[in-house]
Structure formats: C-alpha cells, structure tokens
mmCIF file of C-alpha atoms in Angstrom:
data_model
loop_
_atom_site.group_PDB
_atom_site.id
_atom_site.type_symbol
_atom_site.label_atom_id
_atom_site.label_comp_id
_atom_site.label_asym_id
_atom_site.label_seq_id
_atom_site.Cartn_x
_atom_site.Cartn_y
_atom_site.Cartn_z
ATOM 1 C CA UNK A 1 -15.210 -2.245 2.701
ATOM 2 C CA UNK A 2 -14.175 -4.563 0.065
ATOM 3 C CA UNK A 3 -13.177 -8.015 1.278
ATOM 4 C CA UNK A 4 -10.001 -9.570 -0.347
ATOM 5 C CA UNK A 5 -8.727 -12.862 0.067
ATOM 6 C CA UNK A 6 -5.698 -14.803 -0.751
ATOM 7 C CA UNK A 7 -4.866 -18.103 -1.644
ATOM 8 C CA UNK A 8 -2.131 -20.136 -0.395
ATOM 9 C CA UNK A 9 -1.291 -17.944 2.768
ATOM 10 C CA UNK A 10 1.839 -19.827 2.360
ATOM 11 C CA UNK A 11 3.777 -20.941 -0.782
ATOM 12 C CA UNK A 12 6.828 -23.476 -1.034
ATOM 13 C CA UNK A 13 8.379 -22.975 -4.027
ATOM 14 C CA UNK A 14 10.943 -24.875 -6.483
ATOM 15 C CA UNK A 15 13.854 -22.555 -7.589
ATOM 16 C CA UNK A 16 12.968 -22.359 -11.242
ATOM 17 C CA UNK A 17 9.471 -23.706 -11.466
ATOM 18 C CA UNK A 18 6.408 -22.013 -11.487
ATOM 19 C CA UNK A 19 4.086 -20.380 -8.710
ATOM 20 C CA UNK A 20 0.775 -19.020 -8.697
ATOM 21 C CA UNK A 21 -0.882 -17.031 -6.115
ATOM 22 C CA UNK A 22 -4.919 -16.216 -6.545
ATOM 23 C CA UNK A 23 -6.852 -13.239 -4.857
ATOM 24 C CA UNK A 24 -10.700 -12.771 -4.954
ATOM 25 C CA UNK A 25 -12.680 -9.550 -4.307
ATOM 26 C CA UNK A 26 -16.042 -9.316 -2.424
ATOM 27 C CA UNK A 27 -17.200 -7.438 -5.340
ATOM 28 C CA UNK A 28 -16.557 -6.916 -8.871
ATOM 29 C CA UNK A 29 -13.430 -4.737 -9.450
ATOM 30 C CA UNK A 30 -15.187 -3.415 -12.853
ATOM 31 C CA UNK A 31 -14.718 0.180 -12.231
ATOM 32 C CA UNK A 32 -17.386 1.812 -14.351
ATOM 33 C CA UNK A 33 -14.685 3.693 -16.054
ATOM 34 C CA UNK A 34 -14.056 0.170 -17.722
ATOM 35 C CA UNK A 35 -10.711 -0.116 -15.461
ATOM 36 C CA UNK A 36 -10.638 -3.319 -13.291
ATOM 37 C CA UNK A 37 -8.265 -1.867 -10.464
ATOM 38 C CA UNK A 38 -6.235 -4.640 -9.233
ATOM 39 C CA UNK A 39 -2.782 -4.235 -7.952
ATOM 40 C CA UNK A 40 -0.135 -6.730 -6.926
ATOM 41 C CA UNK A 41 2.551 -5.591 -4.312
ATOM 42 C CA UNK A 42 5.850 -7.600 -3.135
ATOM 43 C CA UNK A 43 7.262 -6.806 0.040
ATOM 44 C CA UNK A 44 10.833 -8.614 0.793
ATOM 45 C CA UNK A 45 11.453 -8.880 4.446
ATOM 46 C CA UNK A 46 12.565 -5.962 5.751
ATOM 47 C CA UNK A 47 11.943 -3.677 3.115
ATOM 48 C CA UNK A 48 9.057 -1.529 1.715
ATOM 49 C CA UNK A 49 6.210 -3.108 -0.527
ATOM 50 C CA UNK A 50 7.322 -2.700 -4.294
ATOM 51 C CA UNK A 51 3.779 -2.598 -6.822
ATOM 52 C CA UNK A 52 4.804 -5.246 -9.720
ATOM 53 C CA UNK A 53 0.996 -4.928 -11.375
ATOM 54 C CA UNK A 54 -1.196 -2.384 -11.862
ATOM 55 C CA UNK A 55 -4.774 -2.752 -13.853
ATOM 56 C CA UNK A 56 -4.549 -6.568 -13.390
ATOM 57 C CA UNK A 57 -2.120 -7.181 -15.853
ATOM 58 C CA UNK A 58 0.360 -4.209 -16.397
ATOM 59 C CA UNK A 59 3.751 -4.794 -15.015
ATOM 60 C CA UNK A 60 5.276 -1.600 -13.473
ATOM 61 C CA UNK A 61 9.072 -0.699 -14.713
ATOM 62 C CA UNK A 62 11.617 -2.732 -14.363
ATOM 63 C CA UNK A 63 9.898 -5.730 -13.088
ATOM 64 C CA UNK A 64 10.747 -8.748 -14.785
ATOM 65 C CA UNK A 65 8.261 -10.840 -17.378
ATOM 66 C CA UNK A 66 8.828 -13.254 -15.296
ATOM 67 C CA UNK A 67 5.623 -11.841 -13.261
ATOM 68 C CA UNK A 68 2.362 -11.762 -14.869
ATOM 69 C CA UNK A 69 -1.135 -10.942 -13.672
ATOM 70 C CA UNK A 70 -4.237 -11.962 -14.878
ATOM 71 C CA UNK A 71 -8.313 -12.641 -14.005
ATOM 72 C CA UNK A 72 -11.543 -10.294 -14.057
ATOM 73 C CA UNK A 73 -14.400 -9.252 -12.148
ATOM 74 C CA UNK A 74 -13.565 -11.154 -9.057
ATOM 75 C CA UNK A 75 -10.881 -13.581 -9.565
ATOM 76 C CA UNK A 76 -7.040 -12.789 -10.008
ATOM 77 C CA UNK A 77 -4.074 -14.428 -10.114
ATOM 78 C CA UNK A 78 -0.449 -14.072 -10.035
ATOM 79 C CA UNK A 79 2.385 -15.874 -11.500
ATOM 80 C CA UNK A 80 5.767 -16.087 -11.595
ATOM 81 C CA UNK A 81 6.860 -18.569 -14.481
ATOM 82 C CA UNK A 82 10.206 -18.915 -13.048
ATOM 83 C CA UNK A 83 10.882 -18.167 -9.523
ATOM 84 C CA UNK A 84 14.192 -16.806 -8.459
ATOM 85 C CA UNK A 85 15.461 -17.071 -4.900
ATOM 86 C CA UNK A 86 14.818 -12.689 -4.881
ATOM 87 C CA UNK A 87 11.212 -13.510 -5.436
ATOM 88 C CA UNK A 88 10.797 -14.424 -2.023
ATOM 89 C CA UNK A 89 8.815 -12.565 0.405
ATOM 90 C CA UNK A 90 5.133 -11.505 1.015
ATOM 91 C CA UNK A 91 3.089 -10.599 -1.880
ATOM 92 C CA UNK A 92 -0.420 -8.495 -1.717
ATOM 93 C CA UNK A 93 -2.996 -8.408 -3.722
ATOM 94 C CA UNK A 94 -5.032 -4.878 -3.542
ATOM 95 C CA UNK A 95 -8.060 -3.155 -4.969
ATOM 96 C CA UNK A 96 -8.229 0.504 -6.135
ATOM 97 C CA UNK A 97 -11.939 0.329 -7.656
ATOM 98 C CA UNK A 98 -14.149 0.821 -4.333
ATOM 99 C CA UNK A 99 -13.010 3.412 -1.544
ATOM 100 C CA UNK A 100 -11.390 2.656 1.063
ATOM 101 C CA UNK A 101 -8.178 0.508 -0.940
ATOM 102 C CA UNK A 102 -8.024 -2.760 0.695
ATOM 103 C CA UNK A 103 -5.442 -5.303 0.694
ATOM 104 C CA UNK A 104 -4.880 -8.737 0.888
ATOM 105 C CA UNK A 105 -4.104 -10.730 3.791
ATOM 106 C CA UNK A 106 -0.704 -11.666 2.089
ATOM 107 C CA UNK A 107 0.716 -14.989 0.272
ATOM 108 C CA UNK A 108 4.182 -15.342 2.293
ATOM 109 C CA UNK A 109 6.621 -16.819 -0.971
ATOM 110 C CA UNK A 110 9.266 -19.031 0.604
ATOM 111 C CA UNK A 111 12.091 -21.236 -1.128
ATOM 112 C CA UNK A 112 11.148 -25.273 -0.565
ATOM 113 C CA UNK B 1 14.284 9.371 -8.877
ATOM 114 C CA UNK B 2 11.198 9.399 -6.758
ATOM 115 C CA UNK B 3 12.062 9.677 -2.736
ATOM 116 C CA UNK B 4 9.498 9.423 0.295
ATOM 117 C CA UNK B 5 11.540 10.246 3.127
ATOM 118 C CA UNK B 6 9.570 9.323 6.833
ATOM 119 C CA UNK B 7 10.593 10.831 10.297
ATOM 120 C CA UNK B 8 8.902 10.949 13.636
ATOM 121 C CA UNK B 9 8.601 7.628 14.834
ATOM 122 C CA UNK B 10 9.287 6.772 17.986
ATOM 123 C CA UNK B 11 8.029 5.441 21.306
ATOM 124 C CA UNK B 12 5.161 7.117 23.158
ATOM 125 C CA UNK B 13 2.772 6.434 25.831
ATOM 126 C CA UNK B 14 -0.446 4.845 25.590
ATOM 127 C CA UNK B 15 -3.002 8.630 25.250
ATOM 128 C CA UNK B 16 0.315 10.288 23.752
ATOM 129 C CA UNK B 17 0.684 12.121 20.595
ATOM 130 C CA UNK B 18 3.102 11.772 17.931
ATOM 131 C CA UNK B 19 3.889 13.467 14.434
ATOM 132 C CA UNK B 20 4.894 11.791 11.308
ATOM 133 C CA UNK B 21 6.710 14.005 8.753
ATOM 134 C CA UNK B 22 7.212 12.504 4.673
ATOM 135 C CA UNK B 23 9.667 14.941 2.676
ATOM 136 C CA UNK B 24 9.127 14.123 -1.080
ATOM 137 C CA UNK B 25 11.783 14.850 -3.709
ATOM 138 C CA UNK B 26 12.168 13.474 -7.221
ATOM 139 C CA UNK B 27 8.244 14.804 -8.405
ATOM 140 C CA UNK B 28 6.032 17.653 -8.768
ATOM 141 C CA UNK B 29 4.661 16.938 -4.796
ATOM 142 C CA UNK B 30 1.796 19.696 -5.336
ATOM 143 C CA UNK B 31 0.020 17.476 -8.227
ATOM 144 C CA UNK B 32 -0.208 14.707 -6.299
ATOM 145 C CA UNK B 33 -2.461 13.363 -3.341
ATOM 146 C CA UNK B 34 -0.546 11.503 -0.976
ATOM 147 C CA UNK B 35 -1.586 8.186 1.266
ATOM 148 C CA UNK B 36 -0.558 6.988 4.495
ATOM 149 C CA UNK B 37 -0.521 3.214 5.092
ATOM 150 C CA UNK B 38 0.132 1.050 8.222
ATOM 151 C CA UNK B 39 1.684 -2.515 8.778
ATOM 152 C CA UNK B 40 1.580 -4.520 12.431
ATOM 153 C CA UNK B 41 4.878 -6.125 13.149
ATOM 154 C CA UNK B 42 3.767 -9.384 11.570
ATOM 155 C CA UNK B 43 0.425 -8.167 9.574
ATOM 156 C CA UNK B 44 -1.171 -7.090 6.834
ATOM 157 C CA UNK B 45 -1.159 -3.570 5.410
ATOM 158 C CA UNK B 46 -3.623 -1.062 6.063
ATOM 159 C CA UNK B 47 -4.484 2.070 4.310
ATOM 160 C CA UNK B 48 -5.037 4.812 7.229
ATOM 161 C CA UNK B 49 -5.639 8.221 5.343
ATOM 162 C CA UNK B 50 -5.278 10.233 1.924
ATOM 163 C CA UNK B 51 -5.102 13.656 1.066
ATOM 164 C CA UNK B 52 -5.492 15.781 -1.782
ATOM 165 C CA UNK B 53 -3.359 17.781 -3.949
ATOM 166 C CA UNK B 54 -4.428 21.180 -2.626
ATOM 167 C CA UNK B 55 -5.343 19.535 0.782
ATOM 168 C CA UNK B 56 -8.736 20.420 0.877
ATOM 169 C CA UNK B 57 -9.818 16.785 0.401
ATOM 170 C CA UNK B 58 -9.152 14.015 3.118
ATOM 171 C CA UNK B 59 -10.205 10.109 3.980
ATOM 172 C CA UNK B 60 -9.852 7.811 7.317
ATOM 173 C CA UNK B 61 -9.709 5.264 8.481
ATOM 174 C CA UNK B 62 -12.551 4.262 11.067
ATOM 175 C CA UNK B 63 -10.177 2.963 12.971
ATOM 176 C CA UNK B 64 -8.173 6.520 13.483
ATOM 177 C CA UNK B 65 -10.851 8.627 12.498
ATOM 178 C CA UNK B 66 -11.161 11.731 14.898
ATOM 179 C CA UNK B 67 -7.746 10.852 16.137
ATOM 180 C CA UNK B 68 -5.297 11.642 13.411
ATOM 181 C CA UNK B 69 -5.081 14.144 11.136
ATOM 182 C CA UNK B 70 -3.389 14.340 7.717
ATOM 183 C CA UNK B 71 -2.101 17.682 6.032
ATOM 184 C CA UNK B 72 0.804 18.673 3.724
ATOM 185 C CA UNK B 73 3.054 21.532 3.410
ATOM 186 C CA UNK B 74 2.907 21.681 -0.655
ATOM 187 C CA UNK B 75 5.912 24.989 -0.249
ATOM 188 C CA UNK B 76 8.060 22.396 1.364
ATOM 189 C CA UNK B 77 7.012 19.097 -0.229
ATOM 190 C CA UNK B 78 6.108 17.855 3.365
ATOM 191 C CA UNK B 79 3.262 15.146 4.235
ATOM 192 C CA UNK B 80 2.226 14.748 7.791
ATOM 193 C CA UNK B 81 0.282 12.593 9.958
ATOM 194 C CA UNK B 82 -0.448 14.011 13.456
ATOM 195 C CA UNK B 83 -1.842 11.391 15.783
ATOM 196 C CA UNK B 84 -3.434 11.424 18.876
ATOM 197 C CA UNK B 85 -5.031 9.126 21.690
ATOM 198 C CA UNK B 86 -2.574 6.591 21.042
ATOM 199 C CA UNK B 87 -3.472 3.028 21.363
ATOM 200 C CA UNK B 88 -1.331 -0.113 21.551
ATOM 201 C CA UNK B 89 -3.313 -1.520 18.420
ATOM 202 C CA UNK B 90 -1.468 1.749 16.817
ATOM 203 C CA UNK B 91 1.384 0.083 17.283
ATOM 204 C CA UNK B 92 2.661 -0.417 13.325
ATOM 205 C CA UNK B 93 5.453 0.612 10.881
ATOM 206 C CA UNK B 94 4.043 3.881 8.577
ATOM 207 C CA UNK B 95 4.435 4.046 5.209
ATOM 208 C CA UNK B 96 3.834 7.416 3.382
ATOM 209 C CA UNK B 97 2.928 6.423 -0.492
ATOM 210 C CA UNK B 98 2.163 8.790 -3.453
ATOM 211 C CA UNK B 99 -0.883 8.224 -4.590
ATOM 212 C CA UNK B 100 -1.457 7.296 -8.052
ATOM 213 C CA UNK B 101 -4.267 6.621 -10.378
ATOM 214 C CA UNK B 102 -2.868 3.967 -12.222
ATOM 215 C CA UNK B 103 -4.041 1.895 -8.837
ATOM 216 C CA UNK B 104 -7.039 3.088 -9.060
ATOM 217 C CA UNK B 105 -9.778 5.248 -9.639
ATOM 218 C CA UNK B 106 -10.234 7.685 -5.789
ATOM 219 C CA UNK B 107 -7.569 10.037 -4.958
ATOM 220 C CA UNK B 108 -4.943 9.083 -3.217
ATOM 221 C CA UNK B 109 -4.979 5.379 -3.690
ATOM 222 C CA UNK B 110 -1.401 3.727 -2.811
ATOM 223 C CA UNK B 111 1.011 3.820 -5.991
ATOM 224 C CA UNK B 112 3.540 2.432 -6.538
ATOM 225 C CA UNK B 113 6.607 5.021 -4.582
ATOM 226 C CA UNK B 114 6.566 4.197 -0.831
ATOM 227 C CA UNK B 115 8.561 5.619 1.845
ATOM 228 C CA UNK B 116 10.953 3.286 3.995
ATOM 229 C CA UNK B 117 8.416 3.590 6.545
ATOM 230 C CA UNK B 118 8.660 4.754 10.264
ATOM 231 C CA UNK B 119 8.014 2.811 13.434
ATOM 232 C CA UNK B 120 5.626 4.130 15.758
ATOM 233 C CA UNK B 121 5.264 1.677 19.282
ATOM 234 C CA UNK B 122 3.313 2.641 22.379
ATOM 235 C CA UNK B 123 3.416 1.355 25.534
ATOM 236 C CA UNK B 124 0.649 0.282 27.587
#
C-alpha cells in the first residue's frame, strides 16, 4: 500500500494568517491516465470528513478560495491563505491513484 | 441533496457479529460503487471495503478480509457491511461514502458524500 505522510501533525494557527499543511506519497500519484489523484479531506470534531480538493488542485463546491491545493508526483500541499476559526479541525491528505486509497495520518488545525 | 444514512451500530461481544445498513437518497444509487471507511476513536481513517455498481465487484481490507462482507440492495438503495469475528481493534466509527472517480481512478474510491457514520464497540 501506498505510504502517506503529513507534515506538521499539529498546526497553531493565527486567526487570519496563513497555514500550510504538506503530504508526500511513497510513490508517484501520476496515474497513467495523466490524473495525479490527490484528495484533501477536513473533518471538524465531531462531524464527518468533508473532501475540499480533488485532482490536487480542484476545490469541491462550495468550499471557499480561501483553500488551495497544489504539488506533483510526490509532494502536496495545502493552504489556507486566511484561516477562519471554522477551519479548525483535522485535515487528510489521500491518494486515489494506487489501490487500496490510503490516507494521511492527519494535520490536527488548532487556533494559537 | 445527496444523503448516506448509517444504522446498526452498536455494542457486541468480542467473536460477535454485527450488520451495518447505508440507505442512500438524493442520487441514482445503482450507478454508483459505494465504499466503507473506518476511524478509531482518536485515529486515522481507514478504507475497509468497496463495491461495485451491479455488486459483482468487491475489495478488502487485509485487515477484515474473510470476516466482513459488503453487498447492496440496488431495489432499495441499501449498502451493507456484515461483519463477523469481531475484534476489539474493530472497535471504530463507520462511514459509508459514495464512491467517486473524481478521487480517483479504481472503483469505489471515497468521494466526497459521507454518511454521519455509525459506532461499532466490542468488548473484550
């Protein structure tokens, strides 16, 4: 199975400034379809995981452009150019391009 | 509006069986496959198993492989996840997802519509 990792595991951020959280695959996430199948999920506490990105970059309906992804082959990253105090929680990185899916260990988001 | 609605959780005994239901409503169930994913109180998530549209086709887990067993009801728009053998490392909330290839490229792979989830402990 496809390793993923995440970095921080934790996150203090500034209401209003920036964050960035990176993931890296154990392999290439070039499909050879040309898709690079990257997802990034947010799950508030409590609730369900919500995708925000799909195909790396691709923000999924009604999630603010506040959120952007970005990266190739093995190297992601997500940011949030503005963090609100709703954008806290657990966020997941996940690959789609090798079977089984696999997930990220999880960046936990929390207000400084 | 897309709904994944979970039942069946509960508390059972370590060897015990349990059966997770997932009524759909708000898409065409039948031309989708459908995922089940797992989260420890505390952890990660965890795909466990996908089906098929038709049902014919189905992935596991090695950790629940020859233990549970996925199937649908396409007439009633019903996913299901029968377990068996229980173990305490079972122990996890379970999310039933529509699968999606915007995610990626096998069947199956989790989308972005998950269920609420249900909680499934068992004690040792």
């Amino acid at each position: 199975d496809v390793v993923m990792t995440q970095s921080p595991l934790s996150l203090p951020v500034t209401l209003g400034q920036a964050a960035s959280i990176s993931c890296r695959s154990g392999q290439s996430l070039v499909h050879s379809d040309g898709n690079t199948y990257l997802n990034w999920f947010h799950q508030r506490p409590g609730q369900s995981p919500r995708r925000l990105i799909y195909k790396v970059s691709n923000r999924d309906s009604g999630v603010p452009d506040r959120f952007s992804g970005s990266g190739s082959g093995t190297d992601f990253t997500l940011t949030i150019s503005r963090v609100e105090a709703d954008d806290v929680g657990v966020y997941y990185c996940m690959q789609g391009t090798h079977w089984p899916s696999t997930f990220g260990p999880g960046t936990k988001v929390h207000i400084k | 509006e897309v709904q994944l609605l979970e039942s069946g959780g509960g508390l059972v005994q370590r060897g015990g069986s349990l059966t997770l239901s997932c009524a759909a409503s708000g898409f065409t169930f039948s031309r989708h496959a459908m995922t089940w994913v797992r989260q420890a109180p505390g952890e990660g998530l965890e795909w466990v198993s996908s089906l098929s549209e038709n049902g014919n086709n189905m992935n596991y887990a090695d950790a629940v492989k020859g233990r549970f067993i996925i199937s649908r009801d396409n007439s009633r728009n019903t996913l299901y996840l029968q377990m068996h053998s229980l173990r305490v490392e079972d122990i996890a909330t379970y999310y039933c997802v529509k699968g999606d290839f915007w995610s990626g490229f096998h069947f199956g792979t989790p989308g972005g519509d998950w269920g609420q989830g249900a909680l499934v402990t068992v004690s040792s």
